[in-house]
Coordinates of C-alpha atoms and ligand atoms in Angstrom, one line a residue:
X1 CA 134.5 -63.3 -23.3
X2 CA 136.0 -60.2 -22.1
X3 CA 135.6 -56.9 -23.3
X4 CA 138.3 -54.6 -22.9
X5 CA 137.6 -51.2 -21.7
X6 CA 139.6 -48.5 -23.4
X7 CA 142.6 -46.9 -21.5
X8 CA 141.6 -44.0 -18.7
X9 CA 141.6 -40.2 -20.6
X10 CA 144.4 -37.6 -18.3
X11 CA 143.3 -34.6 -16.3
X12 CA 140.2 -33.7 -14.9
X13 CA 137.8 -35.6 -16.4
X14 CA 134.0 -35.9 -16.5
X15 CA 132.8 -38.8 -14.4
X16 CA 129.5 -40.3 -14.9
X17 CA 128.2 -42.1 -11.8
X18 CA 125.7 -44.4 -11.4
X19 CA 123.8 -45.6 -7.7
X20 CA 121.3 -48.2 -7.3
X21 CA 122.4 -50.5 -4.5
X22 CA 119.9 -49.3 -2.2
X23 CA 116.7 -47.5 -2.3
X24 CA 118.3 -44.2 -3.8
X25 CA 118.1 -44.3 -7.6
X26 CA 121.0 -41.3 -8.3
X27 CA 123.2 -40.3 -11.4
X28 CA 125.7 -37.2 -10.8
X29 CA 128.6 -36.0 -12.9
X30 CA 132.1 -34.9 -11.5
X31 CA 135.3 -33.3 -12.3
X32 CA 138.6 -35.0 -11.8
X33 CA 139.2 -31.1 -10.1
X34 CA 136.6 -31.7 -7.4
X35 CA 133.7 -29.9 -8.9
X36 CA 130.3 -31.2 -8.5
X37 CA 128.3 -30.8 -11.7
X38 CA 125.3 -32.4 -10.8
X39 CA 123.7 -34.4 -8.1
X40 CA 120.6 -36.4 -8.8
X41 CA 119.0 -38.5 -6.0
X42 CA 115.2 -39.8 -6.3
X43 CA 114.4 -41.5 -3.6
X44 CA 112.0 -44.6 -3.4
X45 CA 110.7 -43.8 0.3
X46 CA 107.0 -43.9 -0.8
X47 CA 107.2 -47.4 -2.7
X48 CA 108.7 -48.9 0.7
X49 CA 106.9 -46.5 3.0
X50 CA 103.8 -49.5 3.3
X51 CA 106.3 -52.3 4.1
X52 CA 108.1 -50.5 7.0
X53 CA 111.6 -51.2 4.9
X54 CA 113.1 -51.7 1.7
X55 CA 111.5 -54.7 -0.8
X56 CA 114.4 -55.6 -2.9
X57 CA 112.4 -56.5 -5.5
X58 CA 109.8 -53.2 -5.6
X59 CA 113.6 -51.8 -5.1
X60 CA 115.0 -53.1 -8.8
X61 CA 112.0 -52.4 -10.6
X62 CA 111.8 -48.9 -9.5
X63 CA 115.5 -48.7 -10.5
X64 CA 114.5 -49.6 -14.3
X65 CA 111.7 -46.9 -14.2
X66 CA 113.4 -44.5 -13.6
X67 CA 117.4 -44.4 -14.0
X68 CA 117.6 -43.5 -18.0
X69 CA 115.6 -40.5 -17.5
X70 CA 117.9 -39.5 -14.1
X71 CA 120.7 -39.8 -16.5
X72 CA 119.5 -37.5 -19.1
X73 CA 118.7 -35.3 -16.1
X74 CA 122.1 -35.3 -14.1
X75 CA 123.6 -34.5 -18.3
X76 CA 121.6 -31.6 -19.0
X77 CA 121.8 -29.9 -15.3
X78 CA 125.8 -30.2 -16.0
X79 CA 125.1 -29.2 -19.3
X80 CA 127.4 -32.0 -20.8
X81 CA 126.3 -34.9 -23.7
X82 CA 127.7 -38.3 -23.2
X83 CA 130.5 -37.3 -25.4
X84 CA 131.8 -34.7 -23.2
X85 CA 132.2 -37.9 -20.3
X86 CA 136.0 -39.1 -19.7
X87 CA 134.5 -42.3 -17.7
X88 CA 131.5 -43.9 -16.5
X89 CA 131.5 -45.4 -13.2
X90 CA 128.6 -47.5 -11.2
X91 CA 128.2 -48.9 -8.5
X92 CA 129.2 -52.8 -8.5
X93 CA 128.3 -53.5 -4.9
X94 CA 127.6 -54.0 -1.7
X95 CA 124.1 -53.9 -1.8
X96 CA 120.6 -55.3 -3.3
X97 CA 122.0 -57.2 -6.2
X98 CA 118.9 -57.3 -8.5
X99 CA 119.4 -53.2 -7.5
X100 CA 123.2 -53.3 -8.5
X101 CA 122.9 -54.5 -11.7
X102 CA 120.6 -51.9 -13.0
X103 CA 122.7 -49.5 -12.2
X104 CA 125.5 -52.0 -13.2
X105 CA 124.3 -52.6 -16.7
X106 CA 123.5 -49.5 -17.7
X107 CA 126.6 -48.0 -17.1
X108 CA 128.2 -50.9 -18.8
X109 CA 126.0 -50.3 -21.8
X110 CA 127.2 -47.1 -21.9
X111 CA 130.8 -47.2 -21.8
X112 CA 130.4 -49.5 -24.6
X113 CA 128.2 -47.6 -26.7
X114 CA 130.8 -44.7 -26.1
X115 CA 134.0 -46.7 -25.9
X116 CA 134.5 -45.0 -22.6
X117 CA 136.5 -46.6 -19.8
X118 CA 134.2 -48.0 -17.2
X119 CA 134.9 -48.5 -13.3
X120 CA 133.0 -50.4 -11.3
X121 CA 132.9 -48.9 -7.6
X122 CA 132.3 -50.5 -4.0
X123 CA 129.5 -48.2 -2.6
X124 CA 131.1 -48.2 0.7
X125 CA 134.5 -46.4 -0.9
X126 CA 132.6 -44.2 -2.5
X127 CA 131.5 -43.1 1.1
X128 CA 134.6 -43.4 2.4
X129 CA 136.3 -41.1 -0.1
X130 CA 132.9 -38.2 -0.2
X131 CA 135.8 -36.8 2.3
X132 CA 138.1 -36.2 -0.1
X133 CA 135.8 -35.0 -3.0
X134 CA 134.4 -32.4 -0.1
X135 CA 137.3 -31.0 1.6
X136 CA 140.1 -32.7 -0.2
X137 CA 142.0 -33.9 2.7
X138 CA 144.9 -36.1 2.2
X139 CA 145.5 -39.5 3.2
X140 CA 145.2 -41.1 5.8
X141 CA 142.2 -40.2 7.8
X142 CA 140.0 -42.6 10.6
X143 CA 136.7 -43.2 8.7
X144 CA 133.7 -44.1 10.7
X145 CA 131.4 -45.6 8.2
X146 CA 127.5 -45.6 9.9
X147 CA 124.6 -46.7 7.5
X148 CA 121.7 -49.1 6.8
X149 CA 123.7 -52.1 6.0
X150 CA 127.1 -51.0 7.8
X151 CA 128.8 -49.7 11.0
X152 CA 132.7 -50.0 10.7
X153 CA 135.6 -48.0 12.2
X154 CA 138.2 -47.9 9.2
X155 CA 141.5 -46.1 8.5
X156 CA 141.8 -44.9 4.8
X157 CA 145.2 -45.3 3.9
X158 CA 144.5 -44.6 0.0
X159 CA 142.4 -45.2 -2.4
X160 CA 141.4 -49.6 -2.5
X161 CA 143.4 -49.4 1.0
X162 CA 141.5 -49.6 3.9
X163 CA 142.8 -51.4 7.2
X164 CA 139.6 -52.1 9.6
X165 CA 139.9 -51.4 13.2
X166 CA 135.8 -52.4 14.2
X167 CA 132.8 -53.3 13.0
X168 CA 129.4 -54.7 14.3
X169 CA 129.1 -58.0 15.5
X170 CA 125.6 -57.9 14.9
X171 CA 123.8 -55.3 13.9
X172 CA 124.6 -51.8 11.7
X173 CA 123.4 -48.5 13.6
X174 CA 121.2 -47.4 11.3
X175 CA 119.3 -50.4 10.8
X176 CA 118.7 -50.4 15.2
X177 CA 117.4 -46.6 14.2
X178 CA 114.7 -48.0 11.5
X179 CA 113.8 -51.2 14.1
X180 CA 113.8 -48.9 16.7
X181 CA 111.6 -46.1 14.8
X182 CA 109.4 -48.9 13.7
X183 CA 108.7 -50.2 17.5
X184 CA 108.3 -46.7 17.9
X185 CA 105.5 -46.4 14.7
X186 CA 107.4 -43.3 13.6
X187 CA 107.3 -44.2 10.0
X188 CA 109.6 -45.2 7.5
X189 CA 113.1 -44.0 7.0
X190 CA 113.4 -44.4 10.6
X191 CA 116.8 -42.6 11.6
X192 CA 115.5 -39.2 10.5
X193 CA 112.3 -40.0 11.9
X194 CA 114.1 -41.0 15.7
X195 CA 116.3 -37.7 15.4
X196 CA 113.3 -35.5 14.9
X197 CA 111.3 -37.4 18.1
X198 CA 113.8 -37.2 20.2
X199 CA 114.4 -33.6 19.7
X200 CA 111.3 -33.0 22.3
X201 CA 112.3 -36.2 24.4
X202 CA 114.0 -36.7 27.3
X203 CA 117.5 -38.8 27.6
X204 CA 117.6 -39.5 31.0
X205 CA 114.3 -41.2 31.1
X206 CA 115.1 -44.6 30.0
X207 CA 118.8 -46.2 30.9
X208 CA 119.3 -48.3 27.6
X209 CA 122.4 -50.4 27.6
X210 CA 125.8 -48.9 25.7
X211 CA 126.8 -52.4 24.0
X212 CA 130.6 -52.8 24.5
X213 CA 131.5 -49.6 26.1
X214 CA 134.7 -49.5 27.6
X215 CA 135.7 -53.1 26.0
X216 CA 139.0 -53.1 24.5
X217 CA 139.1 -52.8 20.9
X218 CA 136.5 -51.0 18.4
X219 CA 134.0 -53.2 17.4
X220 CA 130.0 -52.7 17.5
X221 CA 127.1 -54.2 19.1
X222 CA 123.6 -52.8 18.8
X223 CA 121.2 -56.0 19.3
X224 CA 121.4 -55.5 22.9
X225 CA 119.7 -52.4 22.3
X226 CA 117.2 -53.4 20.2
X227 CA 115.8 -55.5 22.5
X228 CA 116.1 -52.7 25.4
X229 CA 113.5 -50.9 23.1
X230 CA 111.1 -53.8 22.9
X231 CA 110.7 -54.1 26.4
X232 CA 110.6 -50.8 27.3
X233 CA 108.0 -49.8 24.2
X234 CA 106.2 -53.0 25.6
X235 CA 106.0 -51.8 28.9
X236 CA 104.3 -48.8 28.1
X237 CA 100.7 -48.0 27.1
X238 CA 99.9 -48.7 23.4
X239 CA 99.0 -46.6 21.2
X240 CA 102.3 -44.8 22.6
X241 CA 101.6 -41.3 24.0
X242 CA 103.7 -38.3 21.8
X243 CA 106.2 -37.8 24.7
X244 CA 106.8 -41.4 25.6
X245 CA 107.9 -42.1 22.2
X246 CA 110.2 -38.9 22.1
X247 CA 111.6 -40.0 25.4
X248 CA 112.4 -43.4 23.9
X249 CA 113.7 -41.7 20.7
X250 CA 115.7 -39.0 22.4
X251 CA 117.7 -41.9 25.3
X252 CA 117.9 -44.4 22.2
X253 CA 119.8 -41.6 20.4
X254 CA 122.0 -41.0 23.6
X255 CA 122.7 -44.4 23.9
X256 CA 123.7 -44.9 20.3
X257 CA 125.9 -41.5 20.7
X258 CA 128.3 -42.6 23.9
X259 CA 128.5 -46.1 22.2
X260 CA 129.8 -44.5 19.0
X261 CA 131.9 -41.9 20.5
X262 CA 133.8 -44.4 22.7
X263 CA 134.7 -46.7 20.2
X264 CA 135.6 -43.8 17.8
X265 CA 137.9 -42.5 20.8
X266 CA 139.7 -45.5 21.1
X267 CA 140.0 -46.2 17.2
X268 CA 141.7 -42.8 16.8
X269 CA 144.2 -43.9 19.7
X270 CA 144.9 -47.3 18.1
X271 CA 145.3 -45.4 14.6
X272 CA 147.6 -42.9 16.0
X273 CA 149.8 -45.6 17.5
X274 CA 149.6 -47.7 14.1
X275 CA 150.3 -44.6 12.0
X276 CA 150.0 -41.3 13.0
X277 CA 147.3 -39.1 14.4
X278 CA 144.9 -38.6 12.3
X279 CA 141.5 -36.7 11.4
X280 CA 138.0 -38.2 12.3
X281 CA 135.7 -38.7 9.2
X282 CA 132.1 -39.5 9.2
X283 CA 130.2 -40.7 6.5
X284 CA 126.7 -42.5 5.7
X285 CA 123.5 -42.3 5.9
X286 CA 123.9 -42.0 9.9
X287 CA 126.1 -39.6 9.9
X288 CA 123.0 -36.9 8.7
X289 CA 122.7 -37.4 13.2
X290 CA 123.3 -33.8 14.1
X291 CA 123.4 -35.2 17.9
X292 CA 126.1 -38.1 16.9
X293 CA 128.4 -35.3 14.8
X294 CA 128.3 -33.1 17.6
X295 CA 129.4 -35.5 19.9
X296 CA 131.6 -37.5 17.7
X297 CA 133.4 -33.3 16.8
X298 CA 134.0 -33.6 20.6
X299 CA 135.6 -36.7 20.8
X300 CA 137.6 -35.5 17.9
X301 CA 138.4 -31.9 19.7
X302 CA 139.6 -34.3 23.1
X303 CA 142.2 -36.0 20.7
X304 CA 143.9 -33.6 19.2
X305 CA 142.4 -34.1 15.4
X306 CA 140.6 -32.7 13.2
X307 CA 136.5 -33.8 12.6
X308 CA 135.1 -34.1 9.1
X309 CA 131.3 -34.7 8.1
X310 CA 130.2 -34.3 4.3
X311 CA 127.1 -32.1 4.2
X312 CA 124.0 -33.8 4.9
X313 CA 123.0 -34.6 1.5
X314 CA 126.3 -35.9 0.7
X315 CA 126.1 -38.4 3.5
X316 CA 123.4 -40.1 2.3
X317 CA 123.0 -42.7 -0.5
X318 CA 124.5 -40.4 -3.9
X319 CA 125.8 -40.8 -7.2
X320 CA 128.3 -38.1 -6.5
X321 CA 130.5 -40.3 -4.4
X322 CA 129.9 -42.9 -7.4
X323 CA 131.3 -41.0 -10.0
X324 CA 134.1 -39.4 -7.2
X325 CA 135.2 -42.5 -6.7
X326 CA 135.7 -43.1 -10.2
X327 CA 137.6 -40.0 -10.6
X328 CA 139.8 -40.7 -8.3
X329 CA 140.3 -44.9 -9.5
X330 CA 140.4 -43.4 -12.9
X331 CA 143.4 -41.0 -12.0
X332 CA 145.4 -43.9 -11.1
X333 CA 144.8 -45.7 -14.4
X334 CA 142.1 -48.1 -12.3
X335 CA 139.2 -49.1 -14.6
X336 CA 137.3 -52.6 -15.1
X337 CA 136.4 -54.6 -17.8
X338 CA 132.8 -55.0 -19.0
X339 CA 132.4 -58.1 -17.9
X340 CA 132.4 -56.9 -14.1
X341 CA 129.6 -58.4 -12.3
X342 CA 127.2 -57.5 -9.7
X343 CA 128.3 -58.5 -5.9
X344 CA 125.8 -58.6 -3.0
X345 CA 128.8 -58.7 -0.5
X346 CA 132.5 -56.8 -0.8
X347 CA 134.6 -55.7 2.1
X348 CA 136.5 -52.9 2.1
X349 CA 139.2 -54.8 4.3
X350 CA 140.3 -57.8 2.3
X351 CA 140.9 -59.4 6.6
X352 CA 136.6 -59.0 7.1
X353 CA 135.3 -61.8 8.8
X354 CA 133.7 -64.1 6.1
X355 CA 129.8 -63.4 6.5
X356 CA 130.5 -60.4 8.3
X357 CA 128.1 -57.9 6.8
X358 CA 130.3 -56.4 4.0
Ligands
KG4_401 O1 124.1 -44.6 3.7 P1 122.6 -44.7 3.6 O2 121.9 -43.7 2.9 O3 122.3 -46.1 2.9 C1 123.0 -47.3 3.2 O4 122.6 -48.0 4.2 O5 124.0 -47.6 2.5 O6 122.1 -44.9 5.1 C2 120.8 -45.1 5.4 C3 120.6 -45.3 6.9 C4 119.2 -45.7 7.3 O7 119.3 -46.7 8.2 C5 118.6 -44.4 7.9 O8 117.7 -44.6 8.9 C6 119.9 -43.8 8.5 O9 120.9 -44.0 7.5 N1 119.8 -42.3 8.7 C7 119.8 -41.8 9.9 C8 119.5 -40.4 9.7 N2 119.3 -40.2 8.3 C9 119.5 -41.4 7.7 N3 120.0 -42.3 11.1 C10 120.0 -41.4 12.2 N4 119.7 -40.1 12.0 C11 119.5 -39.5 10.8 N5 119.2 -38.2 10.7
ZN402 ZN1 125.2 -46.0 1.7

């Protein structure tokens, strides 16, 4: 049976939102106006940290633990009650399902026990539209989505409209920084750890391949790379001496940054000749790269457009993009009901490949 969620309340209302798709439990509340009340994020590093990656079960349990409290936190450092809320909204996917439907459920369970209206929000839109919640910029903008589970080139036409000009054919980009941090026993998240090594490495040192530079289009390949890491990890001494590793880290990093700045350039020629020019935008996890934004503000500079990266914090897995996104669904009279379920996969381009990562 369905149960229907109220009607969505007009003007700037309170959003409630709600992230546990990943390994970031988070619960923030934000105004319809932009303003970011609160921003809870507790992350579960330490419970993966002895695996080398995220256990999705570890993952779904630590979610339970934890999320009422973060709730009652992200409240009380807005200094709002649940009856202040005009809307709840949670992520509903992509992700670590038995993760989703914590975060799912409980912001079901309370919409219901508030009669508030409920949305349901694709984690990756509410990356896509931090942008917006940040610096307010209008429609339509070239996204470049980089994270754990995703690497896409997207334009943003408005809000649930998203027309994909790339994506990985294999691997995401921030999954080759955790292999390649792991090969590199740097610990566990990897990306950060790879961007801090390589600040005393040299690039030059090691010539890794740039997967499908120059190729027409704007798609992704990082496997290649991967295994250019193995070898050359394998072929030197083990334990790995301090520089060798940042050397590794720091031409790894280059690689990764001429790959993504060449498919950027040629996604913000094909979106210009599609639509219009149009800003560069950067967002997840990834996108925390200081090397990648500066060279992806350059490619952005050569074309003519404006570059945009949330701050670092907003990058990264959040409930603040949650409950943005839900501001701006519920502005258009978007809610769901509360019988949305959980979904392990959900494009943001209804043309994805099927099995493509989402
Ligand atoms: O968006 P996010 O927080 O979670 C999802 O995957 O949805 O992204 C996490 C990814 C991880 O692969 C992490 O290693 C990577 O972002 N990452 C970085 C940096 N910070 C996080 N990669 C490179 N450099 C960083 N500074
Ligand atoms: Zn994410």
């Amino acid at each position: 049976m369905s149960i229907a969620a109220p009607p969505p309340l007009p003007g700037a209302a309170l959003v409630l939102g709600i992230e546990t798709s990943c390994d970031e439990t988070a619960a923030a509340v934000v105004a319809g106006d932009r303003r970011i009340l609160s921003n809870v994020v507790l992350s579960q590093d330490e419970a993966h940290r002895p695996y080398g990656g995220v256990v999705p079960e570890i993952a779904a349990r630590a979610h339970v633990e934890v999320l009422d409290r973060l709730i009652a936190q992200a409240l009380a450092e807005a200094g709002v009650g649940f009856g202040d809320l005009g809307a709840v909204a949670a992520t509903a996917g992509p992700g670590l399902v038995g993760g989703v439907m914590v975060g799912l459920m409980t912001g079901k369970a309370i919409a219901a026990a508030r009669h508030l209206p409920f949305i349901g929000v694709n984690h990756l839109e509410g990356h896509a539209l931090t942008a917006r919640l940040t610096d307010g910029i209008p429609f339509p903008y070239l996204l470049l989505l980089v994270s754990g589970g995703h690497c896409q080139l997207l334009v943003v036409e408005g809000v649930g409209r998203f027309r994909r000009l790339g994506t990985t054919i294999d691997d995401a980009v921030g999954e080759a920084f955790d292999k390649t941090a792991k090969l590199l026993d740097l610990g566990f998240p990897g990306g950060p750890a790879v961007e801090r090594a390589a600040l005393a490495g040299n690039p030059k040192r090691f010539d890794l391949p740039r997967p499908m530079l120059g190729r027409p289009g704007s798609d992704f390949s990082f496997s290649g790379l991967k295994t250019a890491v193995r070898q050359v990890v394998g072929g030197l001494g083990w334990p790995l001496a301090a520089q060798d590793a940042a050397d590794v880290a720091a031409s790894f990093q280059a690689a990764v940054a001429d790959v993504l700045a060449d498919r950027a350039g040629r996604a913000l020629k094909e979106a210009a000749r599609l639509l219009a020019p149009m800003p560069l935008v950067v967002a997840g996890g990834v996108a925390a790269n200081r090397t990648l934004r500066a060279r992806l503000e350059e490619v952005a500079a050569r074309h003519g457009v404006a570059f945009l990266a949330p701050p670092l914090k907003l990058c990264t897995d959040n409930a603040a993009m949650i409950a943005w996104a839900g501001c701006e669904h519920l502005a258009l009279g978007h809610t769901d009901p509360l019988d949305l379920g959980p979904r392990a996969r959900w494009p943001l381009d209804p043309t994805a490949r099927a099995g493509a990562k989402a």
